[in-house]
């Protein structure tokens, strides 16, 4: 590791004491003039839970305490926080594997990423999550206004559910959580960008789900890739019909989709009689020309509503400015 090599060289140049520094899990670093063959003295010490050892030739044994002090001071300049390592990786800056191994070895192998968007974020939420994982190897980082949790979770979905419950019990507003497996720290930036994109899709299209992995929001992603010209054409073609639907009708559609197009389940969820639901669905069909009881029509209507919601929000925002 070039950082440690420079550290050893700098201490030797300023002290003229030949020595060898061994850092567990990182490597051995030897200054000029140190003789491995001659008799040597050594001293073991811990630095941030990492075992270290200094070796000097016997003639310099009296300098071991001084070298330990100098090395620790220099290591403070080199060994940055886990959160800083994460920030460097996410910004696309090169981070040496040895540095990752020394500071955050858990991300050298497969681990999990949880990315949390909170509409009404406050510092108390971050503090609460940090407290929950204070005794673990999970790193909690605030990055680009989102809270990231990085480490090896036994059941990442259970943790995501528990975190969301904590958040919704503390603040109002939307909370979306995206989680995924990450092969190692080299894949972290790409995994983060994917999870961040899913959060943006969830916010943009006001999805009903609150927690999703890399296999979710595929339909939203496809719709988002449609050209603006095509979206405008669809919006103009169906805006008149959809605009006739009141909040009750729109909620009926949402619940019907949520219940997997099951009439009985949707009626129960809406606290209405089954026949009332059928009446509403017939009315919706008259307005938008699609019967959402049919699976193919339901998929089309879902796509229409995604585009209509996006465009309608855009126009409302434009006229309110």
Coordinates of C-alpha atoms in Angstrom, one line a residue, residues 263 272-283 293:
X263 CA -63.0 -8.2 -6.9
X272 CA -67.8 -1.4 -0.2
X273 CA -70.2 -4.1 -1.6
X274 CA -69.0 -6.2 -4.4
X275 CA -71.8 -4.8 -6.7
X276 CA -70.7 -1.3 -5.9
X277 CA -67.2 -2.1 -7.0
X278 CA -68.5 -3.6 -10.2
X279 CA -70.5 -0.4 -10.8
X280 CA -67.4 1.7 -10.3
X281 CA -65.4 -0.4 -12.7
X282 CA -68.1 -0.1 -15.3
X283 CA -68.0 3.7 -14.9
X293 CA -60.9 -6.5 -15.0

